[in-house]
Short mmCIF file of C-alpha atoms in Angstrom, two decimals:
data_model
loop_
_atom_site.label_atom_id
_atom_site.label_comp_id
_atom_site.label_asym_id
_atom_site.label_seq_id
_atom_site.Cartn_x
_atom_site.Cartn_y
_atom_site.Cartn_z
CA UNK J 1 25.22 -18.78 -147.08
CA UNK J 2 21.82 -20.07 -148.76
CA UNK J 3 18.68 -19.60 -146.80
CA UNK J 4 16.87 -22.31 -145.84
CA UNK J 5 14.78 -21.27 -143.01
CA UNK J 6 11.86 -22.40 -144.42
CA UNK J 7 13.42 -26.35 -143.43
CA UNK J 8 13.17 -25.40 -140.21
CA UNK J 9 10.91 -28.41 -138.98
CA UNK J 10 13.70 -31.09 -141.01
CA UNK J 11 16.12 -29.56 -139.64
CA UNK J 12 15.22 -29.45 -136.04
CA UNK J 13 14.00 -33.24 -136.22
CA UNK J 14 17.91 -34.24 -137.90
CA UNK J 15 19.48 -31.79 -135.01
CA UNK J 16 17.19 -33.33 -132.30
CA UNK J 17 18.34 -37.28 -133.46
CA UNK J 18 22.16 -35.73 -133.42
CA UNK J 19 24.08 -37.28 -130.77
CA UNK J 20 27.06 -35.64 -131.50
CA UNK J 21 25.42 -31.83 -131.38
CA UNK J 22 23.36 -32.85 -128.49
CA UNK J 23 26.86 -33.10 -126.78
CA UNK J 24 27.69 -30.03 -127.43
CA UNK J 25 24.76 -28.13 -126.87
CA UNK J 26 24.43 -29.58 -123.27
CA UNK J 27 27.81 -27.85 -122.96
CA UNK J 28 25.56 -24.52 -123.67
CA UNK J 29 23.04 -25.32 -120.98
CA UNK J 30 25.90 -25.08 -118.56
CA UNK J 31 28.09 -22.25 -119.52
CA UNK J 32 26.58 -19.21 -120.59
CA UNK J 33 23.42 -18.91 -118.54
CA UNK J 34 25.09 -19.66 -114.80
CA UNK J 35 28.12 -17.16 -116.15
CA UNK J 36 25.69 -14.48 -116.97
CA UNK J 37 23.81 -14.96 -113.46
CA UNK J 38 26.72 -15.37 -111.79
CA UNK J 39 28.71 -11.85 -113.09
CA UNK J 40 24.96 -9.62 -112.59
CA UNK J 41 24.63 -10.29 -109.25
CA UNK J 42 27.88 -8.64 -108.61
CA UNK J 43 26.26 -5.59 -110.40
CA UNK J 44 23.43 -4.43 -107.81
CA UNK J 45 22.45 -1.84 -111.00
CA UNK J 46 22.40 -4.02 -114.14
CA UNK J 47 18.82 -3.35 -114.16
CA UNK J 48 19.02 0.47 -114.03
CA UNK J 49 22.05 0.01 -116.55
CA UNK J 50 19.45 -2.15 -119.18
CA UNK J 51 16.34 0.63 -118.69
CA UNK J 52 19.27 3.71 -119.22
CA UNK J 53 20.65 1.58 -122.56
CA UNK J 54 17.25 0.65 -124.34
CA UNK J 55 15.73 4.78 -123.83
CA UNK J 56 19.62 5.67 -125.24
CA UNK J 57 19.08 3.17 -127.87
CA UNK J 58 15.13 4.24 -128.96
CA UNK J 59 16.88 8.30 -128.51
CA UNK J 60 19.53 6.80 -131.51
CA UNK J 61 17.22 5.19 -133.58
CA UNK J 62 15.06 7.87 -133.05
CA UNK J 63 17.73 10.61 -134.45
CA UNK J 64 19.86 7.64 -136.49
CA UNK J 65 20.04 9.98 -139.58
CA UNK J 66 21.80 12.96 -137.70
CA UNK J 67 24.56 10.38 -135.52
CA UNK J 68 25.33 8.64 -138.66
CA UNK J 69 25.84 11.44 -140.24
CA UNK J 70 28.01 12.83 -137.47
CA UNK J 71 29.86 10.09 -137.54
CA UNK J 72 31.39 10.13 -141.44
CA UNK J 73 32.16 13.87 -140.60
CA UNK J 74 34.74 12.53 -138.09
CA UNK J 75 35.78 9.48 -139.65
CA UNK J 76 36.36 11.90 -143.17
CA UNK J 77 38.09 14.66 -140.45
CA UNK J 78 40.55 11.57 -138.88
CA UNK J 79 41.56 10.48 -142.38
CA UNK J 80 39.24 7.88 -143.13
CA UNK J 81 36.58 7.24 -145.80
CA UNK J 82 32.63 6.07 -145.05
CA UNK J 83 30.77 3.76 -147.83
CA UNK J 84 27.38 3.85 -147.30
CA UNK J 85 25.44 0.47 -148.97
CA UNK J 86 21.81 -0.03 -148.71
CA UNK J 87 22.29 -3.49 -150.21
CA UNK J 88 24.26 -6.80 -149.31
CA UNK J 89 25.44 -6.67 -152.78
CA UNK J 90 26.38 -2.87 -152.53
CA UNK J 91 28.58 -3.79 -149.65
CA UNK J 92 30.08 -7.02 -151.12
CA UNK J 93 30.84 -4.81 -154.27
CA UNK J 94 32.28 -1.72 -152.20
CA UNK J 95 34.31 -4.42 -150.32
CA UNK J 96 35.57 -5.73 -153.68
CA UNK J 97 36.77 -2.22 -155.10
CA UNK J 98 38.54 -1.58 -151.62
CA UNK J 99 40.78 -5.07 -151.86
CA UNK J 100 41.34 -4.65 -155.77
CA UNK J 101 42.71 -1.05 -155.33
CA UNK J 102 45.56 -2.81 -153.21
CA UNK J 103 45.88 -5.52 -155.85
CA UNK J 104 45.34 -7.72 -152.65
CA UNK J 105 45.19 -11.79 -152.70
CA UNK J 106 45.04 -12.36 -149.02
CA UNK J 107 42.51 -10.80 -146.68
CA UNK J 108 42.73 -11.64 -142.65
CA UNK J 109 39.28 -10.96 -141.16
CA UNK J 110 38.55 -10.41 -137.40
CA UNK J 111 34.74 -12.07 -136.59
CA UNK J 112 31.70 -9.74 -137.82
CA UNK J 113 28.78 -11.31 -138.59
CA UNK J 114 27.94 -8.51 -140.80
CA UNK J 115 30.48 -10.00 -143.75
CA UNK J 116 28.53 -13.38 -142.69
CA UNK J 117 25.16 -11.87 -143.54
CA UNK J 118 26.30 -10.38 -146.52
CA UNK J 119 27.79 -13.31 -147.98
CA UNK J 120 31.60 -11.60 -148.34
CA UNK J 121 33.90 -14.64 -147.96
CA UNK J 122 32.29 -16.71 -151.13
CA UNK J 123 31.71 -13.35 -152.95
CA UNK J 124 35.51 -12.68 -152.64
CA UNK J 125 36.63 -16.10 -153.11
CA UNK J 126 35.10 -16.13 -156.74
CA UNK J 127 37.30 -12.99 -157.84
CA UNK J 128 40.25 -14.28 -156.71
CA UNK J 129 40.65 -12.72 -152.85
CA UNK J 130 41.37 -15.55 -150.29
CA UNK J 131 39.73 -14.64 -147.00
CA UNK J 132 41.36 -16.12 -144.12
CA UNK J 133 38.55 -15.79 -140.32
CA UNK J 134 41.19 -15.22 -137.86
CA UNK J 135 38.76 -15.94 -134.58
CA UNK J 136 39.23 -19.64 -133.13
CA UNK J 137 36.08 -20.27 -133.82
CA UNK J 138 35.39 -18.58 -137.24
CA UNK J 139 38.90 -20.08 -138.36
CA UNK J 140 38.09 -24.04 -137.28
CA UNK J 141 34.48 -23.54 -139.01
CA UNK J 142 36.46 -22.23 -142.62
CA UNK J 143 38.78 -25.42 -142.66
CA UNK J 144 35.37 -27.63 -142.08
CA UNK J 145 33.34 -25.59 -144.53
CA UNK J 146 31.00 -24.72 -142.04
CA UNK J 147 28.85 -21.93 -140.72
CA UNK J 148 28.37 -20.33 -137.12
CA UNK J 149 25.48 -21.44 -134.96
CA UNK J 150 25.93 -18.79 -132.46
CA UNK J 151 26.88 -15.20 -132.75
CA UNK J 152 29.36 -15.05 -130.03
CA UNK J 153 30.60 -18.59 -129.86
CA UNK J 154 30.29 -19.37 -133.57
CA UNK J 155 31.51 -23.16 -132.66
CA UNK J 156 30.06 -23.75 -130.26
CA UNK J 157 27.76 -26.90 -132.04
CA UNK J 158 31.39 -28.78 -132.06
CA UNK J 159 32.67 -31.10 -129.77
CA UNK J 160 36.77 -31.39 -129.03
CA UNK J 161 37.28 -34.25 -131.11
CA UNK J 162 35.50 -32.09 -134.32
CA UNK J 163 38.28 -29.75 -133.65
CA UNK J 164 41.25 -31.97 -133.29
CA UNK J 165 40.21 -34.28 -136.55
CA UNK J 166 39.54 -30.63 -138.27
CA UNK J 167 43.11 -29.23 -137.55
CA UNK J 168 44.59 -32.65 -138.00
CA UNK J 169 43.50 -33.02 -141.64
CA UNK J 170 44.50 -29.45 -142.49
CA UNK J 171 47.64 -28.74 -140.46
CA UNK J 172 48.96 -32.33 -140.89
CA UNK J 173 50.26 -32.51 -137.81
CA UNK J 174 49.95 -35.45 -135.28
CA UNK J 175 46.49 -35.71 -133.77
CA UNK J 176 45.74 -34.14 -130.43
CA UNK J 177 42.88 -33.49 -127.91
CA UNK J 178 44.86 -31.00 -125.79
CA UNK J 179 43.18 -27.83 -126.40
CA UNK J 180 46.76 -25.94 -125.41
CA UNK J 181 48.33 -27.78 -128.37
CA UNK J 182 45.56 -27.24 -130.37
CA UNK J 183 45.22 -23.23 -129.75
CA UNK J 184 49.17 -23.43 -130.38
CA UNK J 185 48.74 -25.04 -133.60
CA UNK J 186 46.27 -22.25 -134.69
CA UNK J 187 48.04 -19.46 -133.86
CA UNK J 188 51.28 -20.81 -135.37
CA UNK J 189 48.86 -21.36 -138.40
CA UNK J 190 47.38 -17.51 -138.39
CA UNK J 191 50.39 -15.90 -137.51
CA UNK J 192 51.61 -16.46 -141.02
CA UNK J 193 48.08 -14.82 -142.82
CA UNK J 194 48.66 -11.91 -140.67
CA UNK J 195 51.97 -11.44 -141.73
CA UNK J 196 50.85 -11.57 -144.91
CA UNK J 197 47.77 -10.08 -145.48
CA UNK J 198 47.09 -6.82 -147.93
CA UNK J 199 43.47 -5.93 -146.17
CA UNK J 200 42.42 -6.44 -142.75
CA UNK J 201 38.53 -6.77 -142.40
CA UNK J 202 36.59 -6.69 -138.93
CA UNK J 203 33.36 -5.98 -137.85
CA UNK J 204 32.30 -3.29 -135.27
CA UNK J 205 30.76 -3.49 -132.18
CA UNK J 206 29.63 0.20 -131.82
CA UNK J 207 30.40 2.97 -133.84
CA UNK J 208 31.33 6.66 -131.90
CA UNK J 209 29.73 9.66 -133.75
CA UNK J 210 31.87 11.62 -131.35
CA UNK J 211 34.89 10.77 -132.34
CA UNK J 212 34.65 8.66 -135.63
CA UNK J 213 36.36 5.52 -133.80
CA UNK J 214 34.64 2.32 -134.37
CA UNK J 215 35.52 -0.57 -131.51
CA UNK J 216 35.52 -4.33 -131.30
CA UNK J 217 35.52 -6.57 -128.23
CA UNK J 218 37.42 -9.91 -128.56
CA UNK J 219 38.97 -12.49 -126.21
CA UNK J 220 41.87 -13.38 -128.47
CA UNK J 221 43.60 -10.26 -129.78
CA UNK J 222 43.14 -11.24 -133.48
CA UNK J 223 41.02 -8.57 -133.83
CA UNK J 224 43.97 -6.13 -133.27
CA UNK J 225 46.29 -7.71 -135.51
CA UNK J 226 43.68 -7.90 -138.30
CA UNK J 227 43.30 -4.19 -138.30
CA UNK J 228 46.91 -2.97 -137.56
CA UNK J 229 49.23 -5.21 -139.81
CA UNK J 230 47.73 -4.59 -143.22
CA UNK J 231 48.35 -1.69 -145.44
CA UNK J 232 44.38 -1.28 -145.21
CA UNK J 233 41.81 -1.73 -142.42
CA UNK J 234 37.87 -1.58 -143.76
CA UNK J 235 35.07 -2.06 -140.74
CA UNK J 236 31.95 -3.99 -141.92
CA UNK J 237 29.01 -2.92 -139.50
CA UNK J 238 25.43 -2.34 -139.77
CA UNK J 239 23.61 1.00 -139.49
CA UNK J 240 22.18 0.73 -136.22
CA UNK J 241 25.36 0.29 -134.39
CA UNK J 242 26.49 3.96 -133.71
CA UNK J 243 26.55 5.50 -130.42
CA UNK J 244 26.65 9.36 -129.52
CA UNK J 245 29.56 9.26 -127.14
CA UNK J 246 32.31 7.38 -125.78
CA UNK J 247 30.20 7.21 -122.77
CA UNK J 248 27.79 6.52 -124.38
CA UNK J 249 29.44 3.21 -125.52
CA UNK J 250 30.96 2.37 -122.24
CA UNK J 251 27.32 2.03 -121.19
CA UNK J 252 26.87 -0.37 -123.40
CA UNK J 253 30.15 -2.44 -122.67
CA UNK J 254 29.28 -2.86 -118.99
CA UNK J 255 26.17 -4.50 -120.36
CA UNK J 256 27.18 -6.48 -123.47
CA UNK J 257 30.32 -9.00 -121.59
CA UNK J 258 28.22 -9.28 -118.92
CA UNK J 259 24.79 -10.74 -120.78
CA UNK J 260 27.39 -12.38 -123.71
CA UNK J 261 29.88 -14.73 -121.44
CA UNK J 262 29.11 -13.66 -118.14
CA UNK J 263 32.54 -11.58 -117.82
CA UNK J 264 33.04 -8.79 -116.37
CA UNK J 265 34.58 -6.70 -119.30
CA UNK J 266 35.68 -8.68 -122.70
CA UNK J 267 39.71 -8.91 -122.60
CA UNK J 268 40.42 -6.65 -125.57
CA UNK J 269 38.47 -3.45 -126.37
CA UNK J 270 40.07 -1.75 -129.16
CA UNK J 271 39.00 1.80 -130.56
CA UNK J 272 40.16 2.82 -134.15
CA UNK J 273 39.98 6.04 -135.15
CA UNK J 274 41.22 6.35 -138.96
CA UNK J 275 44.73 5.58 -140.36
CA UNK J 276 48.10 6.25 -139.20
CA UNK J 277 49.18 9.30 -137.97
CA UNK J 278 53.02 10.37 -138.43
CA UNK J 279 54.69 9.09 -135.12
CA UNK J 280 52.28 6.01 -134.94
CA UNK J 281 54.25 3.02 -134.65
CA UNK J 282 51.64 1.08 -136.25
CA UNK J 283 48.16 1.23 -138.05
CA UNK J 284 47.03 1.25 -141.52
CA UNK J 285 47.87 3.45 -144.45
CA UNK J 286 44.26 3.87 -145.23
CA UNK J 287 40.70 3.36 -142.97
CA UNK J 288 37.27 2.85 -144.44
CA UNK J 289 34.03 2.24 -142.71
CA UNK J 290 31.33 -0.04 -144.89
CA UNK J 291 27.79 0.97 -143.49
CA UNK J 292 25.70 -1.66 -144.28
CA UNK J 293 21.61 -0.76 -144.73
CA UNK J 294 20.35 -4.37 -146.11
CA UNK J 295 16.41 -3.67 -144.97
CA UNK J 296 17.18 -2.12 -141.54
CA UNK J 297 15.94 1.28 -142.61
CA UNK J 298 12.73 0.20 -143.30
CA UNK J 299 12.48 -1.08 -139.84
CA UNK J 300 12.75 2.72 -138.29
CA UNK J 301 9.05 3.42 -137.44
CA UNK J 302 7.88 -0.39 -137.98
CA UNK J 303 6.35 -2.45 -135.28
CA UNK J 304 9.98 -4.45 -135.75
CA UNK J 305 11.77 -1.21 -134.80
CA UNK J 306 12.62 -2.26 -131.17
CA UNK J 307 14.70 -5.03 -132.96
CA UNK J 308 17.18 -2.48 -133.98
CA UNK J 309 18.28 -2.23 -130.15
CA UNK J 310 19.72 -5.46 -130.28
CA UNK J 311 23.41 -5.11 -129.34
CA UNK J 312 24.42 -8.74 -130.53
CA UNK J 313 25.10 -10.40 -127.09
CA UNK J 314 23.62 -13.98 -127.47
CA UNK J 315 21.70 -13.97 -124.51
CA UNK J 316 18.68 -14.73 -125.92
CA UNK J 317 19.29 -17.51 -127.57
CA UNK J 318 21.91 -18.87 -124.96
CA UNK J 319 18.71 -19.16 -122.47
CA UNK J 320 16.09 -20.38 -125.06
CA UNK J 321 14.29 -24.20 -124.82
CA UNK J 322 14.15 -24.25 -128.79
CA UNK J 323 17.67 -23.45 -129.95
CA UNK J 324 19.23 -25.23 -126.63
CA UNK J 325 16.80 -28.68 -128.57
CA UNK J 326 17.98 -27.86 -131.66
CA UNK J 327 21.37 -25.12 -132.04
CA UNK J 328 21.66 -22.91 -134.84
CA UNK J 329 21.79 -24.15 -137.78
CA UNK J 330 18.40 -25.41 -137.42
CA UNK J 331 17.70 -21.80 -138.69
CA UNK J 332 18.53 -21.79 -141.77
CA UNK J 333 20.55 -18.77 -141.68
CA UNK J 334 23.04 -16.08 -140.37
CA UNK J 335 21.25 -15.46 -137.13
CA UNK J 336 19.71 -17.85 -135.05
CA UNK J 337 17.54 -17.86 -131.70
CA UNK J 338 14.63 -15.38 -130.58
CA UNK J 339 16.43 -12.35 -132.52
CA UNK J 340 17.38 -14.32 -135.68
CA UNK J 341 13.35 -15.11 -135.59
CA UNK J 342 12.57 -11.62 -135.44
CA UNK J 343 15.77 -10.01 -137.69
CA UNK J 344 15.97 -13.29 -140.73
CA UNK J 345 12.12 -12.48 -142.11
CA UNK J 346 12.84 -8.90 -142.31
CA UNK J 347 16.15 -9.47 -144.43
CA UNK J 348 14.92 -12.43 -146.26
CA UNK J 349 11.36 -12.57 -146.29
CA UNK J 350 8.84 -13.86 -144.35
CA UNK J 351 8.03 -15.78 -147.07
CA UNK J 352 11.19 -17.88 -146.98
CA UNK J 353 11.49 -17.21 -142.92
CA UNK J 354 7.61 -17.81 -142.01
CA UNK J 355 8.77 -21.18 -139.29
CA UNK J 356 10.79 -19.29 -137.46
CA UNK J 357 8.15 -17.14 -135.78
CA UNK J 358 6.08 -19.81 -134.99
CA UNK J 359 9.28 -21.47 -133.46
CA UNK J 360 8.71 -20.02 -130.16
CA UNK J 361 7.33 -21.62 -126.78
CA UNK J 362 6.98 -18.14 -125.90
CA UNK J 363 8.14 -18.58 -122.35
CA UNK J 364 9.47 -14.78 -122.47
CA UNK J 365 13.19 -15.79 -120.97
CA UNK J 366 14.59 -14.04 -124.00
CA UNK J 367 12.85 -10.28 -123.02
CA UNK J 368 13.83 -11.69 -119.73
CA UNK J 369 17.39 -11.38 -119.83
CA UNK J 370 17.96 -8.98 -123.30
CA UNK J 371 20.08 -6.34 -121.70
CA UNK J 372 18.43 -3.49 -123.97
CA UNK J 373 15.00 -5.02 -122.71
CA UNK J 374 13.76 -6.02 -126.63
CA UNK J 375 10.24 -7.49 -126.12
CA UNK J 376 10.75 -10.29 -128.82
CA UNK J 377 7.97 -12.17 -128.31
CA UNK J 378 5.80 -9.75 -129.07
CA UNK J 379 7.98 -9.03 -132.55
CA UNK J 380 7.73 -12.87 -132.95
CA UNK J 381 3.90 -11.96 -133.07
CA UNK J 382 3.79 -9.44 -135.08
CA UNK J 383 5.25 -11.64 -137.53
CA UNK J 384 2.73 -14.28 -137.23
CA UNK J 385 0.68 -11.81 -138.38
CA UNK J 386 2.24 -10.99 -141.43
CA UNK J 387 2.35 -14.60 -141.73
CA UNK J 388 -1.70 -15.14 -141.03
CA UNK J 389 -2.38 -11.84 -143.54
CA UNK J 390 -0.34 -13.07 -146.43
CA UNK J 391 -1.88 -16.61 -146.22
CA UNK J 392 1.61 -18.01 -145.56
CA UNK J 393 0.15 -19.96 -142.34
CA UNK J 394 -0.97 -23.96 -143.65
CA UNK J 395 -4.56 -24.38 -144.35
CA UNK J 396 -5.24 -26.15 -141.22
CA UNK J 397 -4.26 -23.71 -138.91
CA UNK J 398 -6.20 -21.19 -140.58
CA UNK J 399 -9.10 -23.21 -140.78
CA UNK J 400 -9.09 -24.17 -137.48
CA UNK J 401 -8.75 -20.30 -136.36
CA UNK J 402 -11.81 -19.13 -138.48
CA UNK J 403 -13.49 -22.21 -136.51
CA UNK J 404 -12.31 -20.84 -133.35
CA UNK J 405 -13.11 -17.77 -134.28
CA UNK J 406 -16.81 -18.84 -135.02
CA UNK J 407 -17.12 -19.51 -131.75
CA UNK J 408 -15.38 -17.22 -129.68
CA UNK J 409 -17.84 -13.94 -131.08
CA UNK J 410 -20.55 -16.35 -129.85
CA UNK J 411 -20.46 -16.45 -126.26
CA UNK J 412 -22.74 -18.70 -125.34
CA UNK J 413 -22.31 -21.21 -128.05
CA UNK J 414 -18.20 -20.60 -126.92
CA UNK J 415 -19.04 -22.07 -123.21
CA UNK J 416 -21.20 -24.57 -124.75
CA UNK J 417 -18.73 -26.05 -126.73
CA UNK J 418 -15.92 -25.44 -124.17
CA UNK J 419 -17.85 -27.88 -121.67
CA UNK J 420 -18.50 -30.27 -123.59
CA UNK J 421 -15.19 -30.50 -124.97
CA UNK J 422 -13.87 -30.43 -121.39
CA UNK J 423 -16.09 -33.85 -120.86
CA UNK J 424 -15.63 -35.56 -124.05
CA UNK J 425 -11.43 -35.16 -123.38
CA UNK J 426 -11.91 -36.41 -119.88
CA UNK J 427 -14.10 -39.64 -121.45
CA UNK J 428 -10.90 -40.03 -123.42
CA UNK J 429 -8.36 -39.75 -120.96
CA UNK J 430 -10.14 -42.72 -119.22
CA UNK J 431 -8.80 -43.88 -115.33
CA UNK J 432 -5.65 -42.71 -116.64
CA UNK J 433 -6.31 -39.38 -116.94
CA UNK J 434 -4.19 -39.10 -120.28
CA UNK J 435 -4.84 -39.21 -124.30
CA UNK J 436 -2.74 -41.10 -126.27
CA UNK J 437 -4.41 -40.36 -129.62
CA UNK J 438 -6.19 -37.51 -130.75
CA UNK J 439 -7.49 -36.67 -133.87
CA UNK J 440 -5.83 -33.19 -135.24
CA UNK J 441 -3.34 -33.56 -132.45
CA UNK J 442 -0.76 -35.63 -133.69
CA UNK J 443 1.79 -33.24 -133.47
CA UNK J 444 1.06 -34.00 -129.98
CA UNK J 445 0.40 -37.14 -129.41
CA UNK J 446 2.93 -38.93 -131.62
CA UNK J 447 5.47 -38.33 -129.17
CA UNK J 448 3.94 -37.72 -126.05
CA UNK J 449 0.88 -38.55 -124.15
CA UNK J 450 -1.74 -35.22 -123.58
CA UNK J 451 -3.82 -34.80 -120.04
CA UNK J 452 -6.97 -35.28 -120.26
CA UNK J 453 -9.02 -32.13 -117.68
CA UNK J 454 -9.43 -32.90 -114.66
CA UNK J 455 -11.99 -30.43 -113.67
CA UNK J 456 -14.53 -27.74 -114.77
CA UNK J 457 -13.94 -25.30 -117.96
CA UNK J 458 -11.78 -22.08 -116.83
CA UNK J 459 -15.29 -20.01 -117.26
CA UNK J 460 -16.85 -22.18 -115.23
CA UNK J 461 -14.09 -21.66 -112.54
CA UNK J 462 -14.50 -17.96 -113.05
CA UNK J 463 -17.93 -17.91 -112.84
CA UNK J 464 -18.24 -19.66 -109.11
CA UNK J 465 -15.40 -18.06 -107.80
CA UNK J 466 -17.13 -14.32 -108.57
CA UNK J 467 -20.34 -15.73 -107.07
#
């Protein structure tokens, strides 16, 4: 997937005229967030659970070497193998090697957004591997050529009738809008790949240095058959995901349904822990584990090292004003929302990433509801700084902080200019009270009107209230 955050502004203003995706994203508004509520008031200590998982989660990043290290130690004992890949193109190369040394042509993958950020499915389309996404959602976006927009409903910017003309072109089947006959149509569709798959590929939720398992939570079951059928089973997951104990993880999995689709517990949880064992009536012949670095390393003792808490639930951007306007491809790239504006300049620069910072109202719902209490605001700062120190920010926004600037180590001259300001806006907003042009403010005013004050500078406030 090319990055093209830095079109974030075009592409909000196409998303914004989009009927279509409007449709679908008011769909959003009224799912996730009331489901969410709705299953945490019937846990009295969800807060208690969040405080206990983000001081287990800085413990783990804070000792990440040791678990990780723990963790191939089992996976090696159980029979498996660990690849560790400090680059996307590491892993995609790793991945490669794995599927050749089964001569395999057909790869079923359960969802991991992982292989998404790497870039795996058009790496191992172009050596001859076809790579079929066996999640509903993943598999309708690969027959329109598409991309997620959300990490846990990657569809979710489609409407029912995108789906039906989707699977009629490529099934050629009669057109419906039942979604019954449609899921029937996709799992008589699938059933054949995983029949016939060499490699099975799925992400991870959480890795278990006790044990060596890794686990993934689905609501479909493909995520078993990916892993079981095939002669070979290889986990894609990122560094940052291992746990100490089981637990440990079942901490997390109270948490993670809960803040993701407002369920209780996802419907299937399922641990692997390395290959078949004689008497297994299924499993894999062989398990590997692809640890994927790709710049998260260099986040361990960063200001952007609270990020690495982030346990992929969605429910900051499934509560956010800017991707509810404008959904997720807007982004320009694997990961969307508050954490994909915090995670998508540190794996692709904030030169190429520099919008999505600044494309923040800032209202703090995200740290509101993170369940591992990530204050990503404040990371969305930070990066605005980066952004003001490399001189990525436009000229007139720098300009116009020096000028504030100017001011602001002058006190005096500061409430000077602040009151007369404050009278000069109100001449302006006339008996109406509102501005309808404004010169430097068009970003403003050219689609809504600005009020004008209505009363004395907030200093001047101050000042008579202390008196």
């Amino acid at each position: 997937m090319d990055v093209r955050s830095s079109e974030f502004k075009h592409s909000a203003h196409i998303a914004l005229q989009d009927a279509n995706l409007q449709q679908a994203l008011g769909n959003l508004k009224a799912g996730f967030p009331g489901k969410r509520a709705a299953a945490i008031a019937r846990l009295p200590e969800f807060d208690q659970l969040r405080d206990q998982a983000r001081d287990l989660k800085n413990h783990i990043l804070e000792h990440l070497d040791l678990y990780l290290e723990e963790f191939e130690r089992k996976v090696v004992a159980n029979g498996g193998s660990v690849h560790w890949c400090r680059t996307a193109e590491d892993a995609r190369r790793t991945i490669l090697e794995l599927c050749q040394a089964q001569n395999a042509k057909t790869v079923t993958k359960g969802k991991s957004m992982v292989s998404e950020e790497i870039g795996l499915n058009d790496y191992l389309e172009a050596r001859g591997i076809t790579p079929v996404e066996t999640d509903l959602g993943e598999y309708i976006l690969q027959l329109r050529q598409d991309h997620p927009s959300h990490i846990v409903a990657p569809a979710i910017h489609l409407t029912l009738n995108d789906v039906s003309e989707a699977f009629h072109e490529h099934h050629q089947r009669p057109k419906s809008d039942d979604p019954a006959v449609l899921m029937r149509e996709a799992r008589e569709m699938l059933r054949q790949k995983f029949v016939a798959a060499d490699v099975g590929i799925t992400g991870a939720n959480f890795l278990i240095a006790e044990t060596g398992s890794t686990i993934i939570c689905t609501n479909e079951g493909n995520g078993d058959l990916t892993q079981t059928l095939p002669k070979t089973h290889i986990v894609v997951s990122s560094i940052e995901k291992v746990v100490p104990t089981l637990e440990d993880m079942t901490l997390f999995l109270r948490l993670l349904a809960r803040s993701a689709t407002g369920q209780e517990f996802t419907v299937y949880n399922t641990l692997s822990s390395g290959p078949r064992r004689p008497g297994d009536q299924d499993g894999p012949e062989h398990f590997h584990v692809v640890l994927v670095d790709n710049g998260r390393s260099e986040m361990l003792g960063s200001d952007f090292q609270e990020m690495l808490r982030c346990i992929r639930c969605s429910a900051c951007m499934n509560h956010c004003p800017v991707y509810g306007a404008v959904g997720g491809h807007s982004y320009g790239w694997v990961y969307p929302g508050p954490m994909g504006s915090v995670l998508t300049p540190q794996m692709v620069g904030i030169e190429n990433a520099a919008l999505l910072p600044n494309a923040s109202t800032f209202c703090g719902k995200c740290e509101e509801v993170c369940p591992v209490r990530i204050p990503l605001p404040k990371l969305m700062r930070h990066w605005r700084e980066r952004e003001f120190e490399r001189h990525l920010t436009p000229g007139a926004a720098r300009y116009g902080l020096g000028f504030w600037a100017f001011f602001a180590r002058r006190p005096a001259l500061y409430r000077l200019l602040a009151a007369s300001g404050n009278r000069l806006l109100r001449l302006l907003g006339g008996k109406r009270g509102r501005i309808s042009r404004l010169p430097l403010a068009g970003g403003w005013t050219d689609y809504r009107e600005m009020p004008a004050p209505s009363g004395k500078t907030f200093m001047q406030q101050w000042q008579e209230r202390n008196r």
